[in-house]
CSV table of C-alpha atoms and ligand atoms in Angstrom, one decimal:
chain,number,residue,atom,x,y,z
A,18,UNK,CA,113.3,120.6,109.7
A,19,UNK,CA,117.0,119.9,108.9
A,20,UNK,CA,117.8,123.5,107.9
A,21,UNK,CA,120.4,122.1,105.5
A,22,UNK,CA,120.5,124.2,102.2
A,23,UNK,CA,122.4,121.3,100.5
A,24,UNK,CA,119.6,118.8,101.1
A,25,UNK,CA,115.9,120.0,100.9
A,26,UNK,CA,116.8,123.7,100.3
A,27,UNK,CA,113.9,125.6,98.7
A,28,UNK,CA,111.3,122.9,99.3
A,29,UNK,CA,111.9,122.9,103.0
A,30,UNK,CA,111.9,126.6,103.4
A,31,UNK,CA,108.8,127.2,101.4
A,32,UNK,CA,106.7,124.3,102.8
A,33,UNK,CA,104.2,124.8,105.6
A,34,UNK,CA,105.4,123.3,108.9
A,35,UNK,CA,105.1,119.5,109.2
A,36,UNK,CA,102.5,118.1,111.6
A,37,UNK,CA,103.9,117.5,115.1
A,38,UNK,CA,105.2,114.0,115.7
A,39,UNK,CA,106.7,112.3,118.8
A,40,UNK,CA,109.5,109.8,119.2
A,41,UNK,CA,108.5,106.2,119.8
A,42,UNK,CA,109.3,105.4,123.4
A,43,UNK,CA,108.6,102.0,124.7
A,44,UNK,CA,106.2,99.5,123.1
A,45,UNK,CA,103.2,100.1,121.0
A,46,UNK,CA,100.7,97.7,119.4
A,47,UNK,CA,99.4,98.1,115.9
A,48,UNK,CA,97.9,96.0,113.1
A,49,UNK,CA,100.5,97.3,110.7
A,50,UNK,CA,103.8,99.1,111.3
A,51,UNK,CA,104.9,101.2,108.3
A,52,UNK,CA,108.6,101.9,108.2
A,53,UNK,CA,109.5,105.1,106.3
A,54,UNK,CA,107.4,108.2,105.9
A,55,UNK,CA,107.8,109.2,102.3
A,56,UNK,CA,105.0,109.1,99.7
A,57,UNK,CA,105.0,105.3,99.7
A,58,UNK,CA,104.8,104.8,103.5
A,59,UNK,CA,102.4,107.6,104.2
A,60,UNK,CA,100.1,106.6,101.3
A,61,UNK,CA,100.0,103.0,102.5
A,62,UNK,CA,99.5,104.1,106.1
A,63,UNK,CA,96.6,106.4,105.1
A,64,UNK,CA,94.8,103.7,103.0
A,65,UNK,CA,95.2,101.1,105.7
A,66,UNK,CA,93.9,103.6,108.4
A,67,UNK,CA,91.0,104.5,106.2
A,68,UNK,CA,90.1,100.8,105.9
A,69,UNK,CA,90.0,100.5,109.7
A,70,UNK,CA,93.5,99.2,110.6
A,71,UNK,CA,95.4,100.6,113.5
A,72,UNK,CA,98.6,101.8,111.8
A,73,UNK,CA,101.8,103.1,113.2
A,74,UNK,CA,104.1,105.0,110.8
A,75,UNK,CA,107.7,105.1,111.8
A,76,UNK,CA,110.2,107.6,110.4
A,77,UNK,CA,114.0,107.6,111.1
A,78,UNK,CA,114.6,111.3,110.6
A,79,UNK,CA,111.4,113.3,109.7
A,80,UNK,CA,108.5,113.1,107.4
A,81,UNK,CA,109.7,113.7,103.8
A,82,UNK,CA,113.3,113.3,104.6
A,83,UNK,CA,113.9,111.1,101.6
A,84,UNK,CA,113.2,111.6,97.9
A,85,UNK,CA,109.6,112.7,98.8
A,86,UNK,CA,110.9,115.9,100.3
A,87,UNK,CA,113.5,116.7,97.7
A,88,UNK,CA,112.0,116.1,94.3
A,89,UNK,CA,110.8,118.3,91.5
A,90,UNK,CA,107.1,118.1,92.4
A,91,UNK,CA,105.9,116.8,89.1
A,92,UNK,CA,102.8,114.7,89.3
A,93,UNK,CA,103.2,112.6,86.2
A,94,UNK,CA,101.1,110.0,84.5
A,95,UNK,CA,103.3,107.3,83.0
A,96,UNK,CA,107.0,106.8,82.8
A,97,UNK,CA,109.7,107.4,80.2
A,98,UNK,CA,109.0,104.0,78.8
A,99,UNK,CA,106.6,104.1,75.8
A,100,UNK,CA,103.1,102.7,76.7
A,101,UNK,CA,103.3,99.9,74.1
A,102,UNK,CA,106.5,98.6,75.8
A,103,UNK,CA,104.6,97.7,79.0
A,104,UNK,CA,102.7,94.6,77.7
A,105,UNK,CA,105.9,93.5,76.0
A,106,UNK,CA,107.9,93.7,79.3
A,107,UNK,CA,105.2,92.6,81.7
A,108,UNK,CA,102.8,90.5,79.7
A,109,UNK,CA,99.3,91.6,78.5
A,110,UNK,CA,97.6,91.4,81.9
A,111,UNK,CA,100.2,93.1,84.1
A,112,UNK,CA,101.2,95.5,81.3
A,113,UNK,CA,97.6,96.7,81.1
A,114,UNK,CA,97.3,97.0,84.8
A,115,UNK,CA,100.5,99.0,85.1
A,116,UNK,CA,99.4,101.4,82.4
A,117,UNK,CA,96.0,101.9,83.9
A,118,UNK,CA,97.6,102.5,87.3
A,119,UNK,CA,100.1,105.0,85.9
A,120,UNK,CA,97.5,106.8,83.8
A,121,UNK,CA,95.1,107.1,86.8
A,122,UNK,CA,97.9,108.1,89.3
A,123,UNK,CA,97.7,111.9,89.1
A,124,UNK,CA,93.9,111.6,89.5
A,125,UNK,CA,94.4,109.7,92.8
A,126,UNK,CA,97.0,112.3,93.9
A,127,UNK,CA,94.5,115.2,93.3
A,128,UNK,CA,91.7,113.3,95.0
A,129,UNK,CA,93.8,112.6,98.1
A,130,UNK,CA,94.9,116.2,98.3
A,131,UNK,CA,91.3,117.5,98.0
A,132,UNK,CA,89.9,114.9,100.5
A,133,UNK,CA,92.4,115.7,103.2
A,134,UNK,CA,92.9,119.4,102.3
A,135,UNK,CA,96.7,118.8,102.0
A,136,UNK,CA,98.4,122.2,102.0
A,137,UNK,CA,100.9,121.6,99.0
A,138,UNK,CA,100.1,124.2,96.3
A,139,UNK,CA,98.6,121.7,93.9
A,140,UNK,CA,98.4,122.9,90.3
A,141,UNK,CA,96.9,120.7,87.7
A,142,UNK,CA,97.5,122.5,84.4
A,143,UNK,CA,99.4,119.7,82.7
A,144,UNK,CA,103.1,119.2,82.1
A,145,UNK,CA,105.3,119.6,79.1
A,146,UNK,CA,107.8,117.2,77.7
A,147,UNK,CA,109.9,119.3,75.5
A,148,UNK,CA,111.3,117.9,72.2
A,149,UNK,CA,114.9,118.6,71.2
A,150,UNK,CA,115.3,118.5,67.4
A,151,UNK,CA,113.6,116.2,64.9
A,152,UNK,CA,114.3,113.0,66.8
A,153,UNK,CA,112.8,114.5,70.0
A,154,UNK,CA,109.8,115.6,68.1
A,155,UNK,CA,109.3,112.1,66.5
A,156,UNK,CA,109.5,110.6,70.0
A,157,UNK,CA,106.9,112.8,71.6
A,158,UNK,CA,104.6,112.3,68.5
A,159,UNK,CA,104.9,108.6,69.0
A,160,UNK,CA,104.2,108.9,72.7
A,161,UNK,CA,101.2,111.1,72.0
A,162,UNK,CA,99.9,108.5,69.5
A,163,UNK,CA,100.3,105.6,72.0
A,164,UNK,CA,98.7,107.5,74.9
A,165,UNK,CA,96.0,108.8,72.5
A,166,UNK,CA,95.0,105.2,71.6
A,167,UNK,CA,94.2,104.8,75.3
A,168,UNK,CA,92.1,108.0,75.4
A,169,UNK,CA,94.6,110.0,77.4
A,170,UNK,CA,94.3,113.8,77.2
A,171,UNK,CA,97.7,114.4,75.6
A,172,UNK,CA,98.6,116.4,72.5
A,173,UNK,CA,101.7,117.7,70.7
A,174,UNK,CA,102.2,121.4,70.7
A,175,UNK,CA,104.0,123.0,67.7
A,176,UNK,CA,107.3,124.8,68.2
A,177,UNK,CA,105.5,128.1,68.3
A,178,UNK,CA,102.8,127.0,70.8
A,179,UNK,CA,105.5,125.4,72.9
A,180,UNK,CA,107.6,128.6,72.8
A,181,UNK,CA,104.7,130.6,74.0
A,182,UNK,CA,104.4,128.5,77.1
A,183,UNK,CA,108.1,127.9,77.8
A,184,UNK,CA,109.5,131.2,76.9
A,185,UNK,CA,112.2,129.7,74.7
A,186,UNK,CA,112.4,128.9,71.0
A,187,UNK,CA,114.9,126.1,71.6
A,188,UNK,CA,112.4,123.3,71.3
A,189,UNK,CA,110.9,121.6,68.2
A,190,UNK,CA,107.6,121.1,70.0
A,191,UNK,CA,106.3,119.7,73.3
A,192,UNK,CA,104.0,117.0,74.6
A,193,UNK,CA,101.2,118.5,76.8
A,194,UNK,CA,99.9,115.9,79.2
A,195,UNK,CA,96.8,117.4,80.8
A,196,UNK,CA,96.5,114.6,83.4
A,197,UNK,CA,99.7,115.9,85.1
A,198,UNK,CA,100.6,118.9,87.3
A,199,UNK,CA,102.8,120.0,90.1
A,200,UNK,CA,102.8,120.0,93.9
A,201,UNK,CA,105.1,121.5,96.5
B,8,LIG,C1,116.1,114.9,92.5
B,8,LIG,C2,114.9,114.1,92.4
B,8,LIG,C3,113.8,114.6,91.6
B,8,LIG,C4,112.6,113.8,91.5
B,8,LIG,N1,111.6,114.4,90.9
B,8,LIG,C5,110.4,113.7,90.8
B,8,LIG,C6,109.2,114.3,90.3
B,8,LIG,O1,109.2,115.4,89.8
B,8,LIG,N2,108.1,113.6,90.3
B,8,LIG,C7,108.0,112.3,90.8
B,8,LIG,O2,106.9,111.6,90.8
B,8,LIG,N3,109.1,111.7,91.4
B,8,LIG,C8,110.3,112.4,91.4
B,8,LIG,N4,111.4,111.8,92.0
B,8,LIG,C9,111.2,110.5,92.6
B,8,LIG,C10,110.5,110.5,94.0
B,8,LIG,O3,111.0,111.6,94.8
B,8,LIG,C11,110.6,109.2,94.7
B,8,LIG,O4,110.1,108.2,93.8
B,8,LIG,C12,109.8,109.1,95.9
B,8,LIG,O5,110.2,110.1,96.9
B,8,LIG,C13,109.9,107.8,96.6
B,8,LIG,O6,109.1,107.8,97.8
B,8,LIG,P1,109.3,106.8,98.9
B,8,LIG,O7,108.2,107.1,99.9
B,8,LIG,O8,109.3,105.4,98.3
B,8,LIG,O9,110.7,107.0,99.4
B,8,LIG,P2,111.3,108.2,100.2
B,8,LIG,O10,110.6,109.5,99.9
B,8,LIG,O11,112.8,108.2,100.0
B,8,LIG,O12,111.0,107.9,101.8
B,8,LIG,C14,111.7,106.9,102.5
B,8,LIG,C15,111.7,107.3,103.9
B,8,LIG,O13,112.0,106.2,104.7
B,8,LIG,C16,112.8,106.7,105.8
B,8,LIG,N5,113.6,105.5,106.3
B,8,LIG,C17,114.6,104.9,105.7
B,8,LIG,N6,115.0,103.9,106.4
B,8,LIG,C18,114.3,103.9,107.6
B,8,LIG,C19,114.3,103.1,108.7
B,8,LIG,N7,115.1,102.0,108.9
B,8,LIG,N8,113.4,103.4,109.7
B,8,LIG,C20,112.6,104.4,109.6
B,8,LIG,N9,112.6,105.2,108.5
B,8,LIG,C21,113.4,104.9,107.5
B,8,LIG,C22,113.7,107.8,105.2
B,8,LIG,O14,114.2,108.7,106.2
B,8,LIG,C23,112.6,108.5,104.3
B,8,LIG,O15,111.9,109.5,104.9
B,8,LIG,C24,112.5,112.5,92.1
B,8,LIG,C25,113.6,112.1,92.9
B,8,LIG,C26,114.8,112.8,93.0
B,8,LIG,C27,115.9,112.3,93.9
């Protein structure tokens, strides 16, 4: 724990203690050495270990020192890019694979949390992308249409429905994505 309010702040002080780790002294043999213990490194290390590999995960400071320990905790499906842009940018095959991967990503996160009983306050009640003005509303409507074509559980809330959930009447509507949620 860094105890630095300017870095991890709230996240660090409200998280359960990290598992004990020890410094690497001397030599160690492994099938795979993973360098960096954020989401990417730990997830890779976990999957490799589950498949029988002997894995050593090395971290320069402490687990979650990077972006993984300082972010907003949103478990999102997709990106800011519109779904139909993926095949245009990546080609039909890779575009489709990327969209499937992104759409399924929150499911994988919830499964991993459940399987390993990870203590991270998971809440899967969807996330809201709030629309500012008419152009913002048009954008989330288009996004809902494009994800809807793929069978994703997303829908546009009216301004009144959004206000009820957000507590502010500032938005023209909101896109509710029920695949998503939050973690600590
Ligand atoms: C302010 C902010 C808000 C964000 N909000 C969200 C969000 O709500 N939802 C979301 O999905 N994403 C969010 N992100 C993005 C997300 O945090 C990153 O995509 C994610 O943390 C990347 O994980 P990572 O494991 O690749 O890298 P990191 O989490 O940065 O981990 C890299 C690790 O490698 C270690 N390291 C580096 N060099 C070495 C070395 N030479 N030897 C050993 N260890 C080393 C570092 O210390 C660090 O612990 C946000 C990012 C920021 C900055």
